[in-house]
mmCIF file of C-alpha atoms in Angstrom:
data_model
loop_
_atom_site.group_PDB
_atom_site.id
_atom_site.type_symbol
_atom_site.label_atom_id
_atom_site.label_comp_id
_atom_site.label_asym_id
_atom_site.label_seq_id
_atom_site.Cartn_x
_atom_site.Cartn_y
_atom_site.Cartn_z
ATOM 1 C CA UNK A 7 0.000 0.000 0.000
ATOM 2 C CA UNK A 8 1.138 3.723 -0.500
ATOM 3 C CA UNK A 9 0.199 5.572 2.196
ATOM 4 C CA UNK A 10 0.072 8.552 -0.533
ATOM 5 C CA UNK A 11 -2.673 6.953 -2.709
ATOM 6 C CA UNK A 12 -4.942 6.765 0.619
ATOM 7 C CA UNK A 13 -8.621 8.943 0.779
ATOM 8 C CA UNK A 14 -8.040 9.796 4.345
ATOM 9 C CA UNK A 15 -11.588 11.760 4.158
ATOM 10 C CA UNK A 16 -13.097 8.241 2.774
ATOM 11 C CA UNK A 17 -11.674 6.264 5.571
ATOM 12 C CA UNK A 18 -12.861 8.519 8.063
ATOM 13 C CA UNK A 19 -16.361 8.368 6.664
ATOM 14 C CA UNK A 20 -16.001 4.671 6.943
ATOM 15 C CA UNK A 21 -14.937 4.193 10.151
ATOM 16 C CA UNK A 22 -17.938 6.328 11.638
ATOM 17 C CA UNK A 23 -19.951 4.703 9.554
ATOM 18 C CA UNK A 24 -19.029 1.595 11.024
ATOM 19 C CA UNK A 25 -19.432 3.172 14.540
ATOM 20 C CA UNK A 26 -22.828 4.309 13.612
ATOM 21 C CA UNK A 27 -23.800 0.759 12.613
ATOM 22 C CA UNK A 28 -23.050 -0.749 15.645
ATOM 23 C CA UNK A 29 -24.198 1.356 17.759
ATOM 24 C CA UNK A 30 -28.132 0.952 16.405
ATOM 25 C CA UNK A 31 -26.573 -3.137 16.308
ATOM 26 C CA UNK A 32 -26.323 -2.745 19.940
ATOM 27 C CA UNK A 33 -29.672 -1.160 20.663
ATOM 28 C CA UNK A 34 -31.552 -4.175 18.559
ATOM 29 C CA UNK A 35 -29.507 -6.951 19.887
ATOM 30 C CA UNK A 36 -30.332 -5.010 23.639
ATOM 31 C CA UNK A 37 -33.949 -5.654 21.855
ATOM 32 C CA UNK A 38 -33.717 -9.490 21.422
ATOM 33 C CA UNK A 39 -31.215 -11.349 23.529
ATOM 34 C CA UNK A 40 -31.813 -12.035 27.240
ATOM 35 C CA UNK A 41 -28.235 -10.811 28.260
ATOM 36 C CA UNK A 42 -28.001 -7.726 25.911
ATOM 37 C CA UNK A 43 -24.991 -8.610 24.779
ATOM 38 C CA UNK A 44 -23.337 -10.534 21.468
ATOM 39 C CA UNK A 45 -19.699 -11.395 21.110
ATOM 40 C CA UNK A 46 -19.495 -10.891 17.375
ATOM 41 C CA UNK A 47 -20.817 -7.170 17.848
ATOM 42 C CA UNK A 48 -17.655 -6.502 20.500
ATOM 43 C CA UNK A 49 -15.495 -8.450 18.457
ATOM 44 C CA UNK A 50 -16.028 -5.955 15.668
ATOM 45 C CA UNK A 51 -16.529 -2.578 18.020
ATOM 46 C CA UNK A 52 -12.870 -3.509 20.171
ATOM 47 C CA UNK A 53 -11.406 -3.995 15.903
ATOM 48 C CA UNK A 54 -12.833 -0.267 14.862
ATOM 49 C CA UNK A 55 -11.813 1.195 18.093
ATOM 50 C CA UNK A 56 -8.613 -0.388 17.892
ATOM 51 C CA UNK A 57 -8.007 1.056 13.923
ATOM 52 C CA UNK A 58 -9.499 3.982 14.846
ATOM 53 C CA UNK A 59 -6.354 4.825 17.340
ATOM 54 C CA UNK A 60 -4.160 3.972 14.745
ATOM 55 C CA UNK A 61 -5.880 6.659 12.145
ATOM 56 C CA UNK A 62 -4.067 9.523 12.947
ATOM 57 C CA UNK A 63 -0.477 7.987 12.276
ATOM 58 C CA UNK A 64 -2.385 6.731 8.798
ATOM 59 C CA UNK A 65 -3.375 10.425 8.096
ATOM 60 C CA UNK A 66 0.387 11.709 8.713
ATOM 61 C CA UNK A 67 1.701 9.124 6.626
ATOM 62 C CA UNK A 68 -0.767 9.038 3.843
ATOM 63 C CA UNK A 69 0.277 12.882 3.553
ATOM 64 C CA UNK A 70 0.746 14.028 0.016
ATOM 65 C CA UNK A 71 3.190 16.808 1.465
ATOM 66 C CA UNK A 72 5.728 13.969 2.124
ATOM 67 C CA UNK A 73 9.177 13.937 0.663
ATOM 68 C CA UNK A 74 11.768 11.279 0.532
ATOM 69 C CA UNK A 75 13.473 13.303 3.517
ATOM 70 C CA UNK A 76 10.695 13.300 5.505
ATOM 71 C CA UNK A 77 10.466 9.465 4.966
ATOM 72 C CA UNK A 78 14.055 9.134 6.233
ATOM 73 C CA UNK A 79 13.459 10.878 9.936
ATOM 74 C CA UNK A 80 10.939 7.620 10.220
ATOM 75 C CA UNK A 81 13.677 5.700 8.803
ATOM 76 C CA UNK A 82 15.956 6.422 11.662
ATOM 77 C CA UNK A 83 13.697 7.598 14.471
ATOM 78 C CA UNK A 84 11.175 4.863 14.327
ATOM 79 C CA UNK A 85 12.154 1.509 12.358
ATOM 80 C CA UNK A 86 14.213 0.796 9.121
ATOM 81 C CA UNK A 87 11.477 -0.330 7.303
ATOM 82 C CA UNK A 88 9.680 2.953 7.039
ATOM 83 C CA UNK A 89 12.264 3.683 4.514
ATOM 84 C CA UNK A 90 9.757 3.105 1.954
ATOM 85 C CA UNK A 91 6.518 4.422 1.585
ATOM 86 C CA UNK A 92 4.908 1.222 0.343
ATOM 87 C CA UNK A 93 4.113 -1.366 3.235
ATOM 88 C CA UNK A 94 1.076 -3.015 4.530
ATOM 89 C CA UNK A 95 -1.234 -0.937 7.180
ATOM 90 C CA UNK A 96 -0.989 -3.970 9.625
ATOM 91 C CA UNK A 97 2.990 -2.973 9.643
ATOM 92 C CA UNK A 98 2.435 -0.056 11.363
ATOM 93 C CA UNK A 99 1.434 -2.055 14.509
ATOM 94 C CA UNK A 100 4.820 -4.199 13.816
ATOM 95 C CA UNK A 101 7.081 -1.542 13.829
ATOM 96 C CA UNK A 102 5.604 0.135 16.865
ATOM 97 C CA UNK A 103 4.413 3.481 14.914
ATOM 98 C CA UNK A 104 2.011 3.986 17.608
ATOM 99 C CA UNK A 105 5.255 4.837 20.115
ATOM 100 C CA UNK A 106 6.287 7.559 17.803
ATOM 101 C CA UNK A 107 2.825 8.957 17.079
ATOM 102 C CA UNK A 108 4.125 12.387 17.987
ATOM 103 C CA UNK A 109 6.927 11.888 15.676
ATOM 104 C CA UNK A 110 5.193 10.746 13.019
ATOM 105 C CA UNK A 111 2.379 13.626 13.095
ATOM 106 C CA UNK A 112 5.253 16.256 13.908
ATOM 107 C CA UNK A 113 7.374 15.114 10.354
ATOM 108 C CA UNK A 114 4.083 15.207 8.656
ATOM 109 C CA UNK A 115 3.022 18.704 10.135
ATOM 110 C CA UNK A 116 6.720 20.439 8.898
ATOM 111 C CA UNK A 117 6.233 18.332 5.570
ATOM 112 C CA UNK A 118 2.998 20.205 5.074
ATOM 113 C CA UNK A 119 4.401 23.871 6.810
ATOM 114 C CA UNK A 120 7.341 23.343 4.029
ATOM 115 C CA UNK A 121 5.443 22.615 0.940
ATOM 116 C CA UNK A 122 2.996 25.553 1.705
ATOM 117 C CA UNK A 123 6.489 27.452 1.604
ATOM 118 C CA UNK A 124 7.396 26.147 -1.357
ATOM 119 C CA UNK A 125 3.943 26.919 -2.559
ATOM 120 C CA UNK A 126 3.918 30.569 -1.885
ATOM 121 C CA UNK A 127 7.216 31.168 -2.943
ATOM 122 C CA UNK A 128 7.111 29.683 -6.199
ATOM 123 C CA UNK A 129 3.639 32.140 -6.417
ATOM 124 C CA UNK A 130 5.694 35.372 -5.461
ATOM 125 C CA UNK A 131 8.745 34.075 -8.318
ATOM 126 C CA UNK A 132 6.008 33.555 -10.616
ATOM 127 C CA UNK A 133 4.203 36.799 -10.328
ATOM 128 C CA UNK A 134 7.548 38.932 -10.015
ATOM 129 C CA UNK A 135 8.598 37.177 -13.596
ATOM 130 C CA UNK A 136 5.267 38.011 -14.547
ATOM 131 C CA UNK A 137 5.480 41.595 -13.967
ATOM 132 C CA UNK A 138 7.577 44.251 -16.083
ATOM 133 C CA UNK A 139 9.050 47.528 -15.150
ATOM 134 C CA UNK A 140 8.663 50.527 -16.847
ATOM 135 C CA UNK A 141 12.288 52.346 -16.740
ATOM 136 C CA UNK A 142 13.825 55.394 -17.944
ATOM 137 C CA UNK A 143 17.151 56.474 -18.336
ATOM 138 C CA UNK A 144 18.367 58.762 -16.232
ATOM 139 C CA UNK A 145 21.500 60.265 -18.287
ATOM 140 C CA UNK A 146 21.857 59.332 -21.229
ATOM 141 C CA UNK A 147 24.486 57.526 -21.968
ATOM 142 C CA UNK A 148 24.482 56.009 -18.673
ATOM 143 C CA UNK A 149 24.236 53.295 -16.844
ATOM 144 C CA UNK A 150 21.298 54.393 -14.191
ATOM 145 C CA UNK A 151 18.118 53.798 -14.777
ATOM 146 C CA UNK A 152 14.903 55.041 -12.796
ATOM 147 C CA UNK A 153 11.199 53.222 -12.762
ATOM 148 C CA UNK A 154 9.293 55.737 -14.998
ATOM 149 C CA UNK A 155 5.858 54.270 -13.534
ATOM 150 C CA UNK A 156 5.588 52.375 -10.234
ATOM 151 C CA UNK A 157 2.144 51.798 -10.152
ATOM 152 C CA UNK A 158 2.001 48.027 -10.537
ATOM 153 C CA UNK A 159 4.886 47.784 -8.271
ATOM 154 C CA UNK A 160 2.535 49.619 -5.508
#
């Protein structure tokens, strides 16, 4: 799996869907058995609770703002094999991820602060090659030259 091809927002919606349905689950089977209670029903509630801890290290690794550095820090801070970006979700229990959730959201968080950087400095380069200055000699001759109008630089 590549945590970059992931629809965080569609997994989300999942898993409360999932909550949703067993919560009315409960209230029917509280309806029709004596003790209230049905083993399959907690077997699958304790499995979407237990996911559902794990979704915020998916969401920081499923981050599109990820770059092969950022990949590295997990590399060394957390396990070896996060040194790709393509590994089964049940890994992330294997290699402990949930010990560096901090971590893990923290490189994600800077990944994201450094591509909206990137972003808005590539914007400003573009727009300043974008723009042209009106200039003027101001001997001629010479080697000075003064903005003749400044109103697009305003």
């Amino acid at each position: 799996m590549n945590f970059s091809n992931l629809n965080i927002e569609l997994i989300e919606e999942q898993i409360r869907l999932y909550e949703t349905n067993i919560q009315g689950l409960r209230a029917r089977v509280n309806n029709l058995s004596e003790s209230g209670e049905d083993t399959h029903l907690e077997v699958l509630s304790d499995q979407v609770r237990d996911f559902h801890v794990y979704l915020p290290i998916i969401m920081a690794m499923g981050n599109k703002d990820l770059k092969a550095k950022h990949w590295e820090i997990y590399q060394k801070k957390v396990h070896p094999r996060f040194s790709s970006m393509n590994f089964i979700t049940n890994e992330i229990v294997f290699l402990n991820a949930l010990e560096h959730k901090d971590l893990i959201i923290e490189v994600s968080q800077k990944a994201t602060g450094e591509s909206t950087i990137y972003n808005q400095i590539t914007n400003i380069h573009r727009k300043w090659e974008e723009l042209q200055f009106n200039v003027a000699e101001v001997e001629e001759g010479g080697s000075s030259f003064k903005l003749s109008q400044i109103e697009e630089v305003i």
